[in-house]
GROMACS .gro file of C-alpha atoms in nm:
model
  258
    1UNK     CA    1   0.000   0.000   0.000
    2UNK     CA    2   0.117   0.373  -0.144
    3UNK     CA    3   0.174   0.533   0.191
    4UNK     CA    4  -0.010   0.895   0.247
    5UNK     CA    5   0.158   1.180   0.190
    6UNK     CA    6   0.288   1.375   0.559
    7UNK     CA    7   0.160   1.775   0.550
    8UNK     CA    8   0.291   1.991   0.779
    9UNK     CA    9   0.075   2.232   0.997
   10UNK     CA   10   0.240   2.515   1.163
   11UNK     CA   11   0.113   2.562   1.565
   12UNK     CA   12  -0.084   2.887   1.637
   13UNK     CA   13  -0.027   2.948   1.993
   14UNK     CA   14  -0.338   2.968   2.219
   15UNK     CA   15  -0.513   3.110   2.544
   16UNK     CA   16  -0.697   2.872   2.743
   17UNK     CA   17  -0.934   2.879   3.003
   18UNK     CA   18  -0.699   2.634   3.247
   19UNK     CA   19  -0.573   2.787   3.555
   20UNK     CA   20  -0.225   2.522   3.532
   21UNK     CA   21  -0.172   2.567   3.147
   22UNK     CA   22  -0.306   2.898   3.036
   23UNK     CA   23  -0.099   2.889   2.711
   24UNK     CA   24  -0.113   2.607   2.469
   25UNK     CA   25  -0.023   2.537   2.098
   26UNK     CA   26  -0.214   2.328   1.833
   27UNK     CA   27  -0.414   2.367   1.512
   28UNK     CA   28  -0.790   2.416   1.452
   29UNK     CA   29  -0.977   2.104   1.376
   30UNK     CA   30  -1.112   2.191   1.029
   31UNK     CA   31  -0.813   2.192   0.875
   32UNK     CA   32  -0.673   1.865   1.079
   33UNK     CA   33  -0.997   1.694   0.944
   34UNK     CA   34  -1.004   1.844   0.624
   35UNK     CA   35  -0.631   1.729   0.544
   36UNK     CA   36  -0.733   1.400   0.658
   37UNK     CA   37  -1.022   1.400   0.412
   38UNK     CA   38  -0.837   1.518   0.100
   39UNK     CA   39  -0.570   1.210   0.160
   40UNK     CA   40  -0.308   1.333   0.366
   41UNK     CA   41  -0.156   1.307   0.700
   42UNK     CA   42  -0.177   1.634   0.937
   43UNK     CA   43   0.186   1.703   1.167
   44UNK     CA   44   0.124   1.950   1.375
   45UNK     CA   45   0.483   2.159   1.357
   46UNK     CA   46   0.533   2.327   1.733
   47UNK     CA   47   0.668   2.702   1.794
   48UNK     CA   48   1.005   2.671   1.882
   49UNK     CA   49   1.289   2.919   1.824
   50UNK     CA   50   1.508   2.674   1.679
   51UNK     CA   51   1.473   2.684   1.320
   52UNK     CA   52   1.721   2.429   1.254
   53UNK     CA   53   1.542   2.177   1.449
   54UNK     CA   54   1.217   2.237   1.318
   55UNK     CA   55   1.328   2.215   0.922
   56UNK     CA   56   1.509   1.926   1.052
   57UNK     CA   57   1.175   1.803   1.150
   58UNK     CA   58   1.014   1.943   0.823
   59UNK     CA   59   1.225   1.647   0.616
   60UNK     CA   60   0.980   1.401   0.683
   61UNK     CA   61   0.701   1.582   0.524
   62UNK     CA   62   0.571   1.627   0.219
   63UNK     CA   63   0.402   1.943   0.190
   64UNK     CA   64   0.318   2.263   0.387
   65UNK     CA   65  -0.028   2.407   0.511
   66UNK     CA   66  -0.008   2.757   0.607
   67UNK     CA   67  -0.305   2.801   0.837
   68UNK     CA   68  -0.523   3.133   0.934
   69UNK     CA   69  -0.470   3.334   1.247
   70UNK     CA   70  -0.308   3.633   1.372
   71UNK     CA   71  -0.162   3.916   1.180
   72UNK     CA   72   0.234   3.886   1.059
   73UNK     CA   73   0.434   4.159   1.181
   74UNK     CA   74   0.512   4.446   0.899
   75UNK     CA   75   0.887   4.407   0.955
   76UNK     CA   76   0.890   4.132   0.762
   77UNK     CA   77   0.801   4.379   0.459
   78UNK     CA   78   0.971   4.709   0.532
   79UNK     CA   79   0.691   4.875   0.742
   80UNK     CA   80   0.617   4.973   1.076
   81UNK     CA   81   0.282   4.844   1.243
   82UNK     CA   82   0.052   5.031   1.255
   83UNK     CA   83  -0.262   5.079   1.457
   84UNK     CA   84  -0.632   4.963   1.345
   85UNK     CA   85  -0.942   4.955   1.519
   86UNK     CA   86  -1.114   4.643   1.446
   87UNK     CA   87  -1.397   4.707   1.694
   88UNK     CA   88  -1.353   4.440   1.930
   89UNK     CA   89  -1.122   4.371   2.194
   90UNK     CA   90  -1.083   4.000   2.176
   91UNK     CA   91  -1.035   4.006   1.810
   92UNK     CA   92  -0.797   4.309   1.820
   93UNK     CA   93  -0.551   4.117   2.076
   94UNK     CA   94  -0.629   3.712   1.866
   95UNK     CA   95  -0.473   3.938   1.603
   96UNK     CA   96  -0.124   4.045   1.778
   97UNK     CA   97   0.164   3.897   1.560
   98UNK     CA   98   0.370   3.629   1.700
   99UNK     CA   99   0.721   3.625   1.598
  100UNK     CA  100   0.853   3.304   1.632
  101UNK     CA  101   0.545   3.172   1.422
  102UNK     CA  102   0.611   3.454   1.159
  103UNK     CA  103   1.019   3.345   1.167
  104UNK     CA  104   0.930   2.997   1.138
  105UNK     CA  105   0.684   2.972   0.895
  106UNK     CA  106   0.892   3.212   0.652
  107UNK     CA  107   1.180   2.964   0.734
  108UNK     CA  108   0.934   2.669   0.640
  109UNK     CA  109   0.808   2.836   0.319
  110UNK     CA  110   1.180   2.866   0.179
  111UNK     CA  111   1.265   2.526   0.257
  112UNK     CA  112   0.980   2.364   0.086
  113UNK     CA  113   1.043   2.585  -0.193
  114UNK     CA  114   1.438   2.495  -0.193
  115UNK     CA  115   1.274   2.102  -0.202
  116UNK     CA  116   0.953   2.140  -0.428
  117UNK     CA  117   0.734   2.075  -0.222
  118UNK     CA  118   0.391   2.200  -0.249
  119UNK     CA  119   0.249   2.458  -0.044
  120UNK     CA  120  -0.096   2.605   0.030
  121UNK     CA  121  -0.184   2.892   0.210
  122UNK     CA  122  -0.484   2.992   0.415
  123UNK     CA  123  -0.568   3.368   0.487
  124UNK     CA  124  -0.252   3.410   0.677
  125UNK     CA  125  -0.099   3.183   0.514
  126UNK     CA  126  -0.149   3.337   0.183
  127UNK     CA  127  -0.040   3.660   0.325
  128UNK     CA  128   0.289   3.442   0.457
  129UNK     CA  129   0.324   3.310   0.144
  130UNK     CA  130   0.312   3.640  -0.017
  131UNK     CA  131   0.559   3.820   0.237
  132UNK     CA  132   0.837   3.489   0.233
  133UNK     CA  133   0.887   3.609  -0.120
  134UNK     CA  134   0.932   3.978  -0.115
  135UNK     CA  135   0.566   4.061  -0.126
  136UNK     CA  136   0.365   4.336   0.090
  137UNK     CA  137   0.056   4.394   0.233
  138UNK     CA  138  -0.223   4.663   0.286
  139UNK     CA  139  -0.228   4.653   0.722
  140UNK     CA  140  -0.609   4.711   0.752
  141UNK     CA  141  -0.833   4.705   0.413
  142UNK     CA  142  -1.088   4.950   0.557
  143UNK     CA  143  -0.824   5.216   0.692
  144UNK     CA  144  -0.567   5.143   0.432
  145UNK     CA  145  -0.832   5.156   0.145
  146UNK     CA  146  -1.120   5.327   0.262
  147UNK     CA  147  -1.296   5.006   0.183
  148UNK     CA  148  -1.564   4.889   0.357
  149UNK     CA  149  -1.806   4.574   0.373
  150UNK     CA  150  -1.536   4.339   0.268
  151UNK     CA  151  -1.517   4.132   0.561
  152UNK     CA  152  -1.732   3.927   0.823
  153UNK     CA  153  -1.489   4.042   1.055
  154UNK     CA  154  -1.618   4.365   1.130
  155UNK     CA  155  -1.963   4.299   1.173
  156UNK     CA  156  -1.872   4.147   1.548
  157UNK     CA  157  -2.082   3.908   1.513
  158UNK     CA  158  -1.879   3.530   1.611
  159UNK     CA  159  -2.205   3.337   1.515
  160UNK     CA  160  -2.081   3.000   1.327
  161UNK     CA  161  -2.325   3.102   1.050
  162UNK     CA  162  -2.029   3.365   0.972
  163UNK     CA  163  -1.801   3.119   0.903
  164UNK     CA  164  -1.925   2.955   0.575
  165UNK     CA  165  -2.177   3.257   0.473
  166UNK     CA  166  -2.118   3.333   0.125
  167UNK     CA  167  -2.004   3.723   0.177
  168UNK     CA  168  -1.853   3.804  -0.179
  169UNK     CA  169  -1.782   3.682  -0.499
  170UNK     CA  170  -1.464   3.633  -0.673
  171UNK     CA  171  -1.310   3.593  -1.027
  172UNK     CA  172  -1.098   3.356  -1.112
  173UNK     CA  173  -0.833   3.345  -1.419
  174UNK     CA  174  -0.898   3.117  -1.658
  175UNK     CA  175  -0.550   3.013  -1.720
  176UNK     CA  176  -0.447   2.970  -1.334
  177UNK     CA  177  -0.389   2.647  -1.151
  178UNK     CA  178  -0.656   2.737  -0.872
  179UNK     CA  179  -0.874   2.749  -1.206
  180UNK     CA  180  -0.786   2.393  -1.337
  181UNK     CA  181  -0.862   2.320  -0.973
  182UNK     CA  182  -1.217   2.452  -0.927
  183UNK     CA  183  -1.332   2.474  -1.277
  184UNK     CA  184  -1.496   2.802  -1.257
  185UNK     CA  185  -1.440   3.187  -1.342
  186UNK     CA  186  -1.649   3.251  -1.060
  187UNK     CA  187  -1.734   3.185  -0.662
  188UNK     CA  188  -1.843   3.291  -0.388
  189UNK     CA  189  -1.653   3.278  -0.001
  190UNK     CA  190  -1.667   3.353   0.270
  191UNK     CA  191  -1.452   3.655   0.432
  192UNK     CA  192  -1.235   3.670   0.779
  193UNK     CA  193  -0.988   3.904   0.697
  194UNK     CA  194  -0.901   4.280   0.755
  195UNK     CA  195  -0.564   4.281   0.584
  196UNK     CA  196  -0.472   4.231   0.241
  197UNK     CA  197  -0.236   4.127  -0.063
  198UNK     CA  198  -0.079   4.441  -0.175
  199UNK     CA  199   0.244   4.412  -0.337
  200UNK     CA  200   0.317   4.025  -0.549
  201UNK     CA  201   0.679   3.920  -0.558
  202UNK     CA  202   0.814   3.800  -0.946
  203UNK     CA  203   0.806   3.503  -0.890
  204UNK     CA  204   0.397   3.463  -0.779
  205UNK     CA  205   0.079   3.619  -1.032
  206UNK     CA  206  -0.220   3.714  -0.936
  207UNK     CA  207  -0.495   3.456  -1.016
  208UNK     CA  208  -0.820   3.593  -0.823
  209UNK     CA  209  -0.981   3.905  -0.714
  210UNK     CA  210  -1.291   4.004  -0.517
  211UNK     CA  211  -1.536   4.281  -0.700
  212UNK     CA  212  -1.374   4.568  -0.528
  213UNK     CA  213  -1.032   4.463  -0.604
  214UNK     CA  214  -0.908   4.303  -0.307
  215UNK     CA  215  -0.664   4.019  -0.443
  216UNK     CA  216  -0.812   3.719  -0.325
  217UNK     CA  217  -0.591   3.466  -0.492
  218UNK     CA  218  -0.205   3.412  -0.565
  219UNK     CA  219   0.035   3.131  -0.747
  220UNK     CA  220   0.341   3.093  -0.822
  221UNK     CA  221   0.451   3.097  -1.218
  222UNK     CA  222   0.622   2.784  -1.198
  223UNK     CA  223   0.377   2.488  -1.333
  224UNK     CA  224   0.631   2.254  -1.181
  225UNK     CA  225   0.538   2.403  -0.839
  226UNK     CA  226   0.289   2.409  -0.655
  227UNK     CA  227   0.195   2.694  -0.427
  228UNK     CA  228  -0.102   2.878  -0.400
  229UNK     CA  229  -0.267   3.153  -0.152
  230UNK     CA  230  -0.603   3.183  -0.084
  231UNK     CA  231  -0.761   3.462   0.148
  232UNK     CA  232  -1.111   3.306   0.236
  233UNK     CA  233  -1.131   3.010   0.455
  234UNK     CA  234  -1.216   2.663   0.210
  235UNK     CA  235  -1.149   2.431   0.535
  236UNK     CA  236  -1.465   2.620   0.656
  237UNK     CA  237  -1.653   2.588   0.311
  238UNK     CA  238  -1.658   2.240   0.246
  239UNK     CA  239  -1.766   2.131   0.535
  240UNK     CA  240  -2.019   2.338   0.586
  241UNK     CA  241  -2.151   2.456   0.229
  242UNK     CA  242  -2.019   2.387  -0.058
  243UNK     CA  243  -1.878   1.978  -0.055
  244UNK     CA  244  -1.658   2.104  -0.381
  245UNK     CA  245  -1.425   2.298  -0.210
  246UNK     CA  246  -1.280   1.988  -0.073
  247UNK     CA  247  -1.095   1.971  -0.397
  248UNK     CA  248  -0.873   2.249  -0.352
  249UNK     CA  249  -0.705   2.045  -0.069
  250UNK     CA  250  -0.713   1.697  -0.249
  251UNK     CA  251  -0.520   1.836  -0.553
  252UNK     CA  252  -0.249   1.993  -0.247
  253UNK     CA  253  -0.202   1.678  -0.107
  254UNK     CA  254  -0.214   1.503  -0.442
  255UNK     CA  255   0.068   1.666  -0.549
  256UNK     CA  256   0.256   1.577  -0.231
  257UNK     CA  257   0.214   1.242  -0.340
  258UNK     CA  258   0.405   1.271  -0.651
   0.00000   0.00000   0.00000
């Protein structure tokens, strides 16, 4: 028997209500469960400041899943953080960046790079993506842009509904990999971001954009890589409304098998 491909999920650290461990690490469970329903095998990669040991670790896998969550710090492109109001206190300090996460996941992007092997980005992790390769970002879409309406986010509402309701559309290119993957021009997601895409390094196109211009999409150029960046949340979509989504992931961990 062919064994399963090993993907690699990067910790998010954690605040929990336990008055011996109040800190913890660990992944969300749709995208343990969705990796293990497109084929693969979830590792959950821990937040330690030793790179070397944790790309030492990274050998044994077979692809990367860059998973949603707090906001990367702007030193990593060039910038200085800035403030934003995004209306709600929990939500304004879930979104404080975490350096050794930011360090190690940029370390962990390079490295499967270096080795061809596939990566896939979620919200953050597109965002990661982006930034490993030279890329920027706008800090806050509504203060940056003047944009509003975009996201779930601000309508502080934490209803589950939220998480799979179809908030905007976007449009696909026709020649893109993420195209070949979902065989449409057109979708629509759901939205749990307040930063976005700016700036695209050389090496990565854009291959999807929301109505008011928000990129919503990005892959690399390469055919004989695969790494793509996705700002909604298709862990939450498949499960929950729209079964097809589910493909996205089994084409990521197909090609982790090859």
């Amino acid at each position: 028997m062919k064994n399963k491909p090993i993907i690699a999920l990067p910790c998010r650290s954690f605040t929990v209500n336990m008055p011996l461990t109040p800190q913890a690490q660990g992944a969300i469970d749709s995208y343990v469960s969705t990796i293990v329903n497109a084929g693969g095998i979830p590792l959950l990669i821990p937040l330690i400041e030793n790179t070397d040991d944790i790309l030492q670790l990274f050998e044994c896998c077979d692809g990367l899943l860059l998973c949603g969550g707090e906001d990367i710090h702007p030193s990593h492109y060039g910038t200085n953080l800035e403030k934003h109001e995004l209306g709600d206190e929990t939500v304004t300090e879930m979104m404080q960046p975490n350096s050794v996460r930011d360090t190690l996941e940029i370390a962990l992007v390079k490295e499967a790079w270096k080795n061809k092997k596939p990566i896939l980005g979620v919200c953050r992790g597109s965002q990661l993506l982006n930034i490993a390769f030279g890329g920027t970002l706008y800090q806050d879409i509504e203060q940056d842009l003047g944009i509003k309406g975009h996201l779930a986010l601000r309508h502080k509402d934490d209803s589950p509904e939220l998480l799979d309701a179809n908030i905007h559309t976007v449009e696909i290119e026709c020649d893109s990999r993420l195209h070949s993957i979902l065989n449409t021009d057109q979708i629509y997601v759901n939205s749990l971001h307040h930063q976005a895409i700016k700036d695209v390094p050389q090496d990565f196109m854009v291959v999807a954009k929301a109505p008011d211009g928000i990129i919503e999409a990005i892959e690399c150029k390469d055919k004989n890589q695969f790494a793509i960046g996705v700002e909604w949340h298709p862990e939450l979509l498949w499960q929950r409304n729209n079964a097809e989504w589910i493909n996205l992931f089994k084409a990521f961990v197909k090609s982790a098998s090859s």
